[in-house]
PDB file of C-alpha atoms in Angstrom:
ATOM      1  CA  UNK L   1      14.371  -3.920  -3.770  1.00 39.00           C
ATOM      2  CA  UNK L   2      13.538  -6.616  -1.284  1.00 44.00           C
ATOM      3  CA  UNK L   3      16.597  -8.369  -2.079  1.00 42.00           C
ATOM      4  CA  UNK L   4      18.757  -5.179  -1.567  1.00 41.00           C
ATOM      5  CA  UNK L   5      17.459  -4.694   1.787  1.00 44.00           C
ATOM      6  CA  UNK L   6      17.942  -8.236   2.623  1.00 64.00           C
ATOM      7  CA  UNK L   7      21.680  -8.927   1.717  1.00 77.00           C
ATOM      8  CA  UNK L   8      23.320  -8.670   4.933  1.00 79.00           C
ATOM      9  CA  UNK L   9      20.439 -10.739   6.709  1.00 77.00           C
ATOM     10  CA  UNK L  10      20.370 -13.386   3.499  1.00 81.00           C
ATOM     11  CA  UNK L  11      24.195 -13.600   4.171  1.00 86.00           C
ATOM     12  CA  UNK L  12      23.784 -14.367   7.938  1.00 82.00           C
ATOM     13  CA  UNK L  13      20.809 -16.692   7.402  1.00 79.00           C
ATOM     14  CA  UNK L  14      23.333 -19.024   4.756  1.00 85.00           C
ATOM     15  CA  UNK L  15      26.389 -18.420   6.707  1.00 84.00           C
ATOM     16  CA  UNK L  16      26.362 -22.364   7.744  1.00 84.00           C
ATOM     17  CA  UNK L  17      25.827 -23.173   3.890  1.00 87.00           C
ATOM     18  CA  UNK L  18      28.760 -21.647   2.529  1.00 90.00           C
ATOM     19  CA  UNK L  19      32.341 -23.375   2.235  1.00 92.00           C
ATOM     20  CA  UNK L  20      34.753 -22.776   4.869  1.00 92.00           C
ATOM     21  CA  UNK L  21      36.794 -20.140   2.095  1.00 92.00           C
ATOM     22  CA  UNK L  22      33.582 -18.345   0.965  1.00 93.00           C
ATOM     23  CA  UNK L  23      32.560 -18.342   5.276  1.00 91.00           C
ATOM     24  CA  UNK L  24      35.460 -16.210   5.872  1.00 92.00           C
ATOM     25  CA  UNK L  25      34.456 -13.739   3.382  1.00 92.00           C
ATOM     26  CA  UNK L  26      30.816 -13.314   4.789  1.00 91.00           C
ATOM     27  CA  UNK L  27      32.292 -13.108   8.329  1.00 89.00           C
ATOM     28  CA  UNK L  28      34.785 -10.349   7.500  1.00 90.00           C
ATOM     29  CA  UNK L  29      31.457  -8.507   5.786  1.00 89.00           C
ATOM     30  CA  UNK L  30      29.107  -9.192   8.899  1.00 85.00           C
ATOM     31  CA  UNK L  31      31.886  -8.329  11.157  1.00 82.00           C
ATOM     32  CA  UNK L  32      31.721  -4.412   9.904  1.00 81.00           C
ATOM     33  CA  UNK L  33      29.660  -4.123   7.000  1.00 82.00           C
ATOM     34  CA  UNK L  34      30.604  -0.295   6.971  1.00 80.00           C
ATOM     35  CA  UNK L  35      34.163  -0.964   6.476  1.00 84.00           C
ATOM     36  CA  UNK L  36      33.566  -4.188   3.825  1.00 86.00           C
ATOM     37  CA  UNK L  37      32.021  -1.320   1.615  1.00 86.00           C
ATOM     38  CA  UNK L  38      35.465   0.723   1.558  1.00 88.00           C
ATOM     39  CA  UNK L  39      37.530  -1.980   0.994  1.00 90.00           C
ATOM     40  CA  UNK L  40      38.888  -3.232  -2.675  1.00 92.00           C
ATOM     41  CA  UNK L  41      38.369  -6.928  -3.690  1.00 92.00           C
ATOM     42  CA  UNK L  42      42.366  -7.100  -2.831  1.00 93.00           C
ATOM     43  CA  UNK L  43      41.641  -5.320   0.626  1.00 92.00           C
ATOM     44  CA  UNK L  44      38.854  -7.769   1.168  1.00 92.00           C
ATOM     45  CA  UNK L  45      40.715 -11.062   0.164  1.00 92.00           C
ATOM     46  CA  UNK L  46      43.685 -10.381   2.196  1.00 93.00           C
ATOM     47  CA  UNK L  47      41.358  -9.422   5.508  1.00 92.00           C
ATOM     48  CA  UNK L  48      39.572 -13.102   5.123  1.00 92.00           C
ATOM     49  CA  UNK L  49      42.891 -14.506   4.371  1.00 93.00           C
ATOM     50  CA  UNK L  50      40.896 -15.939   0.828  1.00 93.00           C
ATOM     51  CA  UNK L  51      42.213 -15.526  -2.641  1.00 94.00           C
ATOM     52  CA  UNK L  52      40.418 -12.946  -5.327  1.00 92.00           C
ATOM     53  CA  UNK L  53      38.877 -15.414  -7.167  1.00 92.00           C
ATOM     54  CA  UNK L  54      37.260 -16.837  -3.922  1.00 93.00           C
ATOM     55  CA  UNK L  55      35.434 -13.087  -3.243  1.00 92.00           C
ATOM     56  CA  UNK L  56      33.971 -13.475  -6.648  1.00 92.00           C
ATOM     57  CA  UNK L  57      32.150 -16.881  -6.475  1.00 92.00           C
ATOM     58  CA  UNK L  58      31.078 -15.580  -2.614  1.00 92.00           C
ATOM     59  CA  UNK L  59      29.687 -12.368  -4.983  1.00 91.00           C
ATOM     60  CA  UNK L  60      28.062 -15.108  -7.880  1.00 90.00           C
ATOM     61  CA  UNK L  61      26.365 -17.083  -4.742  1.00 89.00           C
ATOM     62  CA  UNK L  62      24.153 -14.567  -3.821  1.00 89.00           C
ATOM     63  CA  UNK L  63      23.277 -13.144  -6.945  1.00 87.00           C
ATOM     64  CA  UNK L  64      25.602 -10.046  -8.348  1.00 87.00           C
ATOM     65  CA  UNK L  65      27.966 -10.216 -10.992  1.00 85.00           C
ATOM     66  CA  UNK L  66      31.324  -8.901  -8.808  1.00 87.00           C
ATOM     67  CA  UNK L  67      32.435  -7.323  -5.778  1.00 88.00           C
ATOM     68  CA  UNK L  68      31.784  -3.715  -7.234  1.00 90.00           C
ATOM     69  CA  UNK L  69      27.799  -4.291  -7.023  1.00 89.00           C
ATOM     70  CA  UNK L  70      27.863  -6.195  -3.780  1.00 89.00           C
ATOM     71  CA  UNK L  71      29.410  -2.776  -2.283  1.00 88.00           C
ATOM     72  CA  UNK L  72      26.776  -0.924  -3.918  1.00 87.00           C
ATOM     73  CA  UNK L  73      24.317  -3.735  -2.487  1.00 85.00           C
ATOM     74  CA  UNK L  74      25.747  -3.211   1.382  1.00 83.00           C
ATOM     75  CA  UNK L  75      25.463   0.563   1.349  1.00 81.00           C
ATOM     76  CA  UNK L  76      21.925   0.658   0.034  1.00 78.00           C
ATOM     77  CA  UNK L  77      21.551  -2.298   2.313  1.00 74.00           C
ATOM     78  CA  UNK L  78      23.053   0.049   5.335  1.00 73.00           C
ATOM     79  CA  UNK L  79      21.464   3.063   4.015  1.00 67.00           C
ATOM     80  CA  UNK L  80      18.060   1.367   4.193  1.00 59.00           C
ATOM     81  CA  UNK L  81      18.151   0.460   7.956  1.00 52.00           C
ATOM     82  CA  UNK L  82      16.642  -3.303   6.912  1.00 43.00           C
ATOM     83  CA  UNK L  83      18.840  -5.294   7.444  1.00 44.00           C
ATOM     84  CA  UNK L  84      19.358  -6.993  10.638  1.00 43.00           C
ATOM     85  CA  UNK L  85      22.999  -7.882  11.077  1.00 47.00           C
ATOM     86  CA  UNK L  86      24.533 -10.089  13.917  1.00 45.00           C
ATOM     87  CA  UNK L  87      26.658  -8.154  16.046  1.00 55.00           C
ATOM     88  CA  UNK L  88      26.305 -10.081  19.509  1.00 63.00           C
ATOM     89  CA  UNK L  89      27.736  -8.259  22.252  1.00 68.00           C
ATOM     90  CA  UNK L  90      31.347 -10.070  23.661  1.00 71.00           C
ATOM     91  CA  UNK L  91      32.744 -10.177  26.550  1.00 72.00           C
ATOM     92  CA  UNK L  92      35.406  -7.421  25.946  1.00 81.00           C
ATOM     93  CA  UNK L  93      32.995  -4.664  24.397  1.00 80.00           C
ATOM     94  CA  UNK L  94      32.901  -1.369  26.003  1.00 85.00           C
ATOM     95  CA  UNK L  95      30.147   0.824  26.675  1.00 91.00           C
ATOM     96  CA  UNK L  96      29.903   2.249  23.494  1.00 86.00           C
ATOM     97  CA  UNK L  97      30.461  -1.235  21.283  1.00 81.00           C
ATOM     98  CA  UNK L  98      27.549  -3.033  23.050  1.00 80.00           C
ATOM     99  CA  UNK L  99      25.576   0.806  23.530  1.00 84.00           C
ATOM    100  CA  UNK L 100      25.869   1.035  19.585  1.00 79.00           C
ATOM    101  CA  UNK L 101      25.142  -2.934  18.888  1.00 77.00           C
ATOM    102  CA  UNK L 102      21.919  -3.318  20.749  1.00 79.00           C
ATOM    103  CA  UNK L 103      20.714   0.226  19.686  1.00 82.00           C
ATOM    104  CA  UNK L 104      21.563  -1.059  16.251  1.00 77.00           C
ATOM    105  CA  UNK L 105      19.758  -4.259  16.235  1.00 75.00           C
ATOM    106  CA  UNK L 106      17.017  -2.993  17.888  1.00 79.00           C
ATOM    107  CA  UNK L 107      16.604  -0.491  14.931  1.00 80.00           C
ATOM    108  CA  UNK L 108      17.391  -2.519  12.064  1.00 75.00           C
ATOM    109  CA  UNK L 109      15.568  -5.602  13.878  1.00 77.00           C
ATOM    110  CA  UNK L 110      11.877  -3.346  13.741  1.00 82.00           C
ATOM    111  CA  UNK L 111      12.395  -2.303  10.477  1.00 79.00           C
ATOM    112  CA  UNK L 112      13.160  -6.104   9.123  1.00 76.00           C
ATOM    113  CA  UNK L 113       9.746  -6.859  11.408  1.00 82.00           C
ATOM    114  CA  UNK L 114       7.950  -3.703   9.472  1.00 84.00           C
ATOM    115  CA  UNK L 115       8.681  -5.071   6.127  1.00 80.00           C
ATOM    116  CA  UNK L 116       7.724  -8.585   6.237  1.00 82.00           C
ATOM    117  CA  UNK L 117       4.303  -8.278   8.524  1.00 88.00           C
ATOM    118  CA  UNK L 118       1.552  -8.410   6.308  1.00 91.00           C
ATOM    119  CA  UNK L 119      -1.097  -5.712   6.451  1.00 94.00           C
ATOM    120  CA  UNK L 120      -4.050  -7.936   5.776  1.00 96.00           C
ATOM    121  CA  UNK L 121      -3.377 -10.034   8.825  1.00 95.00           C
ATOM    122  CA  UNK L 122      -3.416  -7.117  11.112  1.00 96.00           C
ATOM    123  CA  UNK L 123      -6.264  -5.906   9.422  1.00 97.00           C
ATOM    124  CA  UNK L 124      -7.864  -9.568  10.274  1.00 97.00           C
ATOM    125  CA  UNK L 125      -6.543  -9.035  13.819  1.00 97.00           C
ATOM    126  CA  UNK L 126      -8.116  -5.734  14.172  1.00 97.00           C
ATOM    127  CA  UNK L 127     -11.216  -7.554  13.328  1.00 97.00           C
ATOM    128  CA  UNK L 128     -10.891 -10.207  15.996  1.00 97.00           C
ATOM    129  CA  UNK L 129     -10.592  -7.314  18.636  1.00 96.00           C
ATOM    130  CA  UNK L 130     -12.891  -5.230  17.395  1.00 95.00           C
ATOM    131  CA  UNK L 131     -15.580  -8.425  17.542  1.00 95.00           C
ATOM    132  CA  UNK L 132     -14.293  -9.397  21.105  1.00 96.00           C
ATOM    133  CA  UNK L 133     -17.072  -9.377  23.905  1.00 95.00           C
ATOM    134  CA  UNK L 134     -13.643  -9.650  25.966  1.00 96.00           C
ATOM    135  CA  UNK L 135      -9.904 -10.641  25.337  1.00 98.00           C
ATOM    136  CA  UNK L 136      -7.381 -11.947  27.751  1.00 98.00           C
ATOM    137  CA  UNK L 137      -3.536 -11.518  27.011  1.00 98.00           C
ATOM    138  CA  UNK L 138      -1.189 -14.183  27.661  1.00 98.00           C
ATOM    139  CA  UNK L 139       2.027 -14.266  28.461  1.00 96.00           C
ATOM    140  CA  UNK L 140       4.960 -16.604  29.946  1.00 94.00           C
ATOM    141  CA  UNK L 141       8.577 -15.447  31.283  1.00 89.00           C
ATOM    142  CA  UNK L 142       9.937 -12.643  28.760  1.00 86.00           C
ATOM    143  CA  UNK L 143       6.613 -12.165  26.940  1.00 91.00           C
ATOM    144  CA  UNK L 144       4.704 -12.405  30.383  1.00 93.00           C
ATOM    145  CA  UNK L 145       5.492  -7.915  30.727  1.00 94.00           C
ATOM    146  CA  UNK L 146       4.046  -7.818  27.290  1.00 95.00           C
ATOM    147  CA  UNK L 147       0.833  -9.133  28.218  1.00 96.00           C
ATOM    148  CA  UNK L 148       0.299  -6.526  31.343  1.00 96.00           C
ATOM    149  CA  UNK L 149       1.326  -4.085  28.762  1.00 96.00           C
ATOM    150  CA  UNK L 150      -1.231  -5.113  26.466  1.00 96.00           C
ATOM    151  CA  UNK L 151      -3.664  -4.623  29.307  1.00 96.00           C
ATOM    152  CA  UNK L 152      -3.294  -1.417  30.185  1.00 93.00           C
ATOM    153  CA  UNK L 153      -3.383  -0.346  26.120  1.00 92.00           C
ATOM    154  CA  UNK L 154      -6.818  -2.307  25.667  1.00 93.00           C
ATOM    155  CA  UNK L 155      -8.433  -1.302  28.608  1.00 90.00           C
ATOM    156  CA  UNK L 156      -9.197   2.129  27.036  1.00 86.00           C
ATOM    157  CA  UNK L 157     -11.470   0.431  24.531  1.00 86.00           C
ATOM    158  CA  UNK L 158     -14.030   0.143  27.123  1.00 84.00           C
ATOM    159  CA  UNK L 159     -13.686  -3.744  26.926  1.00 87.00           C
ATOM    160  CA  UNK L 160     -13.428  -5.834  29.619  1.00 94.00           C
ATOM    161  CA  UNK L 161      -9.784  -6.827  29.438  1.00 96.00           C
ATOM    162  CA  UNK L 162      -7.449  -9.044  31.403  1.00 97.00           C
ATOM    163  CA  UNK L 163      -3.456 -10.380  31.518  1.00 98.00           C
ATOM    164  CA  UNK L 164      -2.365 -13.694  32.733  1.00 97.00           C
ATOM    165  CA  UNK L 165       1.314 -14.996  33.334  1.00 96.00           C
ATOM    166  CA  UNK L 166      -0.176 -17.709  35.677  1.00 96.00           C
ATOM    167  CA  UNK L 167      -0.431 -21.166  33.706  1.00 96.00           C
ATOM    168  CA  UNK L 168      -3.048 -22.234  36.061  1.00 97.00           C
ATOM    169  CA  UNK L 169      -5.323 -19.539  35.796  1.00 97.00           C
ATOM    170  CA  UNK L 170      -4.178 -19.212  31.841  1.00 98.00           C
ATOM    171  CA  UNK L 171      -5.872 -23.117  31.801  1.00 97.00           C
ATOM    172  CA  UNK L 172      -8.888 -22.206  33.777  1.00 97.00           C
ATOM    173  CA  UNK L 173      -9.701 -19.436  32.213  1.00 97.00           C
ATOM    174  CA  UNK L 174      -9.357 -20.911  28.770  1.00 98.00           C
ATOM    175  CA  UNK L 175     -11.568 -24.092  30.156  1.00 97.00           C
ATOM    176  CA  UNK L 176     -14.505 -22.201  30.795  1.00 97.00           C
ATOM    177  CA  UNK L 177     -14.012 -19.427  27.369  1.00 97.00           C
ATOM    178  CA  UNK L 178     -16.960 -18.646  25.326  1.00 96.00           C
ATOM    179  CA  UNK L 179     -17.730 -17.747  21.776  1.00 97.00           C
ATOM    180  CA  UNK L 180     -16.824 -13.938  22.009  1.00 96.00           C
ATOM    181  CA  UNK L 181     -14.088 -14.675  23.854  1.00 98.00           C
ATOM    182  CA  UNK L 182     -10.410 -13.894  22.613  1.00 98.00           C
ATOM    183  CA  UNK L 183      -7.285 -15.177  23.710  1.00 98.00           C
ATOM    184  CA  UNK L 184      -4.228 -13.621  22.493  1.00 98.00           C
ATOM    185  CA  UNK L 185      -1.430 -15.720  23.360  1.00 98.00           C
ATOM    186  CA  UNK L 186       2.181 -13.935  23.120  1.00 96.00           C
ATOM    187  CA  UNK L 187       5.005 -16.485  22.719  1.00 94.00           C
ATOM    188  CA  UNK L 188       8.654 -15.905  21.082  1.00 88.00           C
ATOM    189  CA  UNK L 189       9.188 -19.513  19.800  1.00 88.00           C
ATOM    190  CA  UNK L 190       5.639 -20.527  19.705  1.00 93.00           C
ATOM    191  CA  UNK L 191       6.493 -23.875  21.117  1.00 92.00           C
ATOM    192  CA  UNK L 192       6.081 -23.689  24.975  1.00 94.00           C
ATOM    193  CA  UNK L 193       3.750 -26.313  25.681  1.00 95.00           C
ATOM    194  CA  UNK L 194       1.298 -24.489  28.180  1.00 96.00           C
ATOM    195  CA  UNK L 195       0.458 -21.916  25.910  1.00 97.00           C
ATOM    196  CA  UNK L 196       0.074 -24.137  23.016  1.00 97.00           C
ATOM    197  CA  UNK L 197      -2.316 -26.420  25.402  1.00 97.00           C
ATOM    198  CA  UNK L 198      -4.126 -23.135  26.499  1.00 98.00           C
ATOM    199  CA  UNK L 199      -5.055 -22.274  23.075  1.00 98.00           C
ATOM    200  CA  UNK L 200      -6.103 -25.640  22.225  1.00 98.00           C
ATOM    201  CA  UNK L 201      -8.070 -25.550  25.622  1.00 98.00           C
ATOM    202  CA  UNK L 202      -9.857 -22.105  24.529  1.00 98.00           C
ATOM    203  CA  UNK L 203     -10.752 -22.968  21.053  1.00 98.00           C
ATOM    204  CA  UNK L 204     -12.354 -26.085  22.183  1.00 97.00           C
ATOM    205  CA  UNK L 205     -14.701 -24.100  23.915  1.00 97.00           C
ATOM    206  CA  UNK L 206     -15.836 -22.258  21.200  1.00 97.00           C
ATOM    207  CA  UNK L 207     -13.306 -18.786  21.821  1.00 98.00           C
ATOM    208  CA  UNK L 208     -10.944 -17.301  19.311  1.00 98.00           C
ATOM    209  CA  UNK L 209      -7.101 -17.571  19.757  1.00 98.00           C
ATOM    210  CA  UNK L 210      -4.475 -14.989  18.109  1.00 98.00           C
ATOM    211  CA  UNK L 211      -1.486 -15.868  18.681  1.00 97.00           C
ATOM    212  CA  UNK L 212       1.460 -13.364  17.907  1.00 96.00           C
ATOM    213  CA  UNK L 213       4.539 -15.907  17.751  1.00 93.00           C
ATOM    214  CA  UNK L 214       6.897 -17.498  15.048  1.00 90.00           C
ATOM    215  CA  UNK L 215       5.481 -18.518  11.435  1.00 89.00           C
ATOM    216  CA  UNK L 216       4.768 -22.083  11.410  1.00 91.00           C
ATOM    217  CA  UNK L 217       4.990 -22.810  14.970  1.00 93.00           C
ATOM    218  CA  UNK L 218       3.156 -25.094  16.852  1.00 96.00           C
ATOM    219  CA  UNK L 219       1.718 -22.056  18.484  1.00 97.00           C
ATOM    220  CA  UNK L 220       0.530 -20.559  15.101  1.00 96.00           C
ATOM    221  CA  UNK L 221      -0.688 -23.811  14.156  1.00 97.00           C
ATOM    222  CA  UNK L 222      -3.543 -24.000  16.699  1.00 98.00           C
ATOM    223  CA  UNK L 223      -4.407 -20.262  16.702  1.00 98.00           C
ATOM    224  CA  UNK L 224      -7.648 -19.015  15.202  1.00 98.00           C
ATOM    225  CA  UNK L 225      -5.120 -15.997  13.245  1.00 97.00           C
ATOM    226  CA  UNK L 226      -1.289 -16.131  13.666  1.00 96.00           C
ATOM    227  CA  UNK L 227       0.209 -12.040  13.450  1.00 93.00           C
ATOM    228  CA  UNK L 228       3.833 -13.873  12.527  1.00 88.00           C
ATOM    229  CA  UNK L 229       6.661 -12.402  14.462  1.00 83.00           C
ATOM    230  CA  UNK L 230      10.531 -12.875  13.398  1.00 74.00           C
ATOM    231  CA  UNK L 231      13.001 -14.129  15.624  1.00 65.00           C
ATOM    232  CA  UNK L 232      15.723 -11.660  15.973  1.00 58.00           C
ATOM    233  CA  UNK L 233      17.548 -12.949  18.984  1.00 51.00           C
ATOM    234  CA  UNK L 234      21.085 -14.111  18.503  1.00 50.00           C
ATOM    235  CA  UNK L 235      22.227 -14.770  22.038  1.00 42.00           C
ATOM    236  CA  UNK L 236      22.643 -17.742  24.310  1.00 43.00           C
ATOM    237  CA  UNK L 237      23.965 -15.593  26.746  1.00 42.00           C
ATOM    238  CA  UNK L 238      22.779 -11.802  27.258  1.00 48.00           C
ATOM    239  CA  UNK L 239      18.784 -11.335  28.222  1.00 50.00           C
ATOM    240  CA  UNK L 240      17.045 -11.191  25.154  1.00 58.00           C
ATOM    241  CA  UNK L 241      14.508  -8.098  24.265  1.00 73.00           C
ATOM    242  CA  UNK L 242      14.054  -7.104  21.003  1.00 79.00           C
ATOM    243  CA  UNK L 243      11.717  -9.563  20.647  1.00 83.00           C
ATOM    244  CA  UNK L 244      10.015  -8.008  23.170  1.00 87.00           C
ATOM    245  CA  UNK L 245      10.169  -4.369  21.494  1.00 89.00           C
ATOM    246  CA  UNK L 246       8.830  -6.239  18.321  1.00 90.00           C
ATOM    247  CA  UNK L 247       5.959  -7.628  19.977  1.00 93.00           C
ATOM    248  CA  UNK L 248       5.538  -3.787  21.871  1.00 94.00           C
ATOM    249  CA  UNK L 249       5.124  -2.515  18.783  1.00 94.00           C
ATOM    250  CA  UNK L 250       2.991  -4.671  17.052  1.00 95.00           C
ATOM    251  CA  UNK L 251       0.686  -4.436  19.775  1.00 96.00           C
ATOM    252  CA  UNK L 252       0.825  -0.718  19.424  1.00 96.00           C
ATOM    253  CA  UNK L 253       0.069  -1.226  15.809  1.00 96.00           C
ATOM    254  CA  UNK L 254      -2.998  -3.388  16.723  1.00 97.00           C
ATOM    255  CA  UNK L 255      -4.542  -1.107  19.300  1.00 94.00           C
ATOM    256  CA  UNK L 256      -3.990   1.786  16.677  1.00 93.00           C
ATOM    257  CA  UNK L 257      -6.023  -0.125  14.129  1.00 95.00           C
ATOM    258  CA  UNK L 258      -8.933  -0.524  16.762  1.00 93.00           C
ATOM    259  CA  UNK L 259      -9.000   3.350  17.748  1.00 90.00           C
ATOM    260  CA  UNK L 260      -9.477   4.262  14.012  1.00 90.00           C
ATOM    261  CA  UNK L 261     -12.001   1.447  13.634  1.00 90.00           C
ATOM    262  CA  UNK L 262     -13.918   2.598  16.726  1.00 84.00           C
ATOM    263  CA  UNK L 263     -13.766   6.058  14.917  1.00 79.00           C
ATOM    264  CA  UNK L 264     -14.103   9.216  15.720  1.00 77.00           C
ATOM    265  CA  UNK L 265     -17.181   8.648  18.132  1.00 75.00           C
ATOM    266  CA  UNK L 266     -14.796   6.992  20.384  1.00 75.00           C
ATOM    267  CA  UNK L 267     -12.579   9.881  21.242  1.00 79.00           C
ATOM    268  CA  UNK L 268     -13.933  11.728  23.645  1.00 80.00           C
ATOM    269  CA  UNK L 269     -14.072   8.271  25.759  1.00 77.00           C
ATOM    270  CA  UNK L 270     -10.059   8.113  25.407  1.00 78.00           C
ATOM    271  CA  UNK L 271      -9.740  12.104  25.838  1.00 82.00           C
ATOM    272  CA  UNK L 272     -11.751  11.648  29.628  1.00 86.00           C
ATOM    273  CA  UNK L 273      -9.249   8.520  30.495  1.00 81.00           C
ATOM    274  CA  UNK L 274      -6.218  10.976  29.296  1.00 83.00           C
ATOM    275  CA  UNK L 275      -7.602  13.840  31.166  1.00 83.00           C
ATOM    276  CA  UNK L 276      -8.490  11.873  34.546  1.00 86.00           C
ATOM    277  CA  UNK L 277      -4.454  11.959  34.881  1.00 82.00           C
ATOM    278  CA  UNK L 278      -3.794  15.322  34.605  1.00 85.00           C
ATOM    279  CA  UNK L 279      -4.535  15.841  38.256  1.00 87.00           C
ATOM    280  CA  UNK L 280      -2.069  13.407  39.051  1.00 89.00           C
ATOM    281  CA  UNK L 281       1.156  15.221  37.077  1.00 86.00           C
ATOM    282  CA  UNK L 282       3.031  18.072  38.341  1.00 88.00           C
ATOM    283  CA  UNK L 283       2.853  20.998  35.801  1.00 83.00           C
ATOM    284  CA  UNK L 284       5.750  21.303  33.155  1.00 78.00           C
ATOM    285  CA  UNK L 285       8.182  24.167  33.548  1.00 72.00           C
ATOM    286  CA  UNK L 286       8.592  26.844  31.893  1.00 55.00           C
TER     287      UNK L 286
END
């Protein structure tokens, strides 16, 4: 099942691999995978300007026997909401092209992120939060809103919380952390060199570090836990965010997993923070 979800990303992940005949193909397909699944192996040759044979071996590369099952393969792919296809805005897309392409990869971007985090690791994060005697969120340029939001979710947990997007006060901070202390350091790549120096810093000291960055980044090398986050951006260009609605959520996910560890003993302290706003709203009408 993995593998049907994962066509059209596997086919923009090997897109450099293939041969310039068997390229065409996969561009007409990530072009408008909707219409790929309507066409016939003779519409699809003649709209990548390929031959019939060449749509075969493109089929035999990624592991079905003809065209007929890779069409069955892109609607359950489609159907699915998994896979994350590239449709980068351009510079002659109207307001409903790029509304309906970053809507789109937004969508299909969180559910790709759903399916490969792996429960046990946010169950270890929970753990690190839960264990905190306080925890500091870091954050540089886009992740840097992230942190704050952080903040204001963790701050309900009656735990003295804070959010940085200062490097210099990110390095003192980190050079006077304690045991019970816990950093979590929010980075995109994983590889800008203040936060990766911060970490270091903090774990020196004795204080625990999860970061929520890329898998096998030098980031996620010197964390105490690494929650790996996939990099969905596929622009040079346009300001990037659904990395940033990735790393919302997970947050989300983590501060879930603390109220339900904190039980139901812990409610009526969230219920009185809820309530305190009340007073601040006007009432809804009707």
């Amino acid at each position: 099942m993995d593998r049907v979800k994962n066509l059209l990303e596997q086919i923009k992940n090997r897109l450099e691999e293939l041969n310039k005949a068997e390229r065409k193909v996969a561009e007409i397909i990530l072009r408008d995978p909707q219409q790929a699944t309507r066409y016939s192996i003779a519409a699809l040759a003649q709209a990548a300007k390929v031959s019939e044979p060449t749509v075969n071996r493109f089929c035999r590369s990624f592991g079905v026997s003809g065209y007929p099952e890779l069409k069955i393969q892109l609607a359950q792919s489609l159907a699915s909401g998994a896979a994350y296809v590239s449709r980068a805005v351009e510079a002659n897309d109207g307001p409903l092209a790029y509304t309906q392409k970053i809507f789109g990869s937004a969508i299909a971007s969180l559910d790709a992120a759903c399916q490969s985090i792996d429960p046990e690791i946010i169950s270890r994060a929970v753990d690190l939060m839960i264990q905190a005697r306080q925890i500091h969120f870091f954050g540089l340029g886009a992740s840097a809103p992230v942190a704050l939001d952080a903040q204001h979710k963790f701050f309900r947990f009656n735990l003295p919380v804070t959010a940085h997007a200062d490097v210099l006060m990110q390095r003192m901070l980190a050079s006077v952390a304690h045991t019970g202390d816990l950093f979590v350091i929010i980075s995109y790549t994983g590889r800008t060199r203040e936060l990766v120096d911060v970490a270091s810093m903090a774990r020196d000291q004795g204080a625990s570090v999860l970061g929520l960055t890329a898998a096998g980044s030098p980031l996620a090398e010197v964390s105490t836990l690494s929650l790996d986050i996939p990099l969905p951006e596929d622009t040079d260009i346009y300001m990037p965010m659904t990395s940033r609605i990735i790393q919302l959520t997970v947050l989300d996910v983590l501060a879930t997993g603390v109220t339900l560890r904190r039980g139901i003993d812990f409610q009526p302290h969230l219920r009185k923070i809820k309530e305190s706003l009340l007073a601040t709203r006007y009432p809804s009408e009707g």
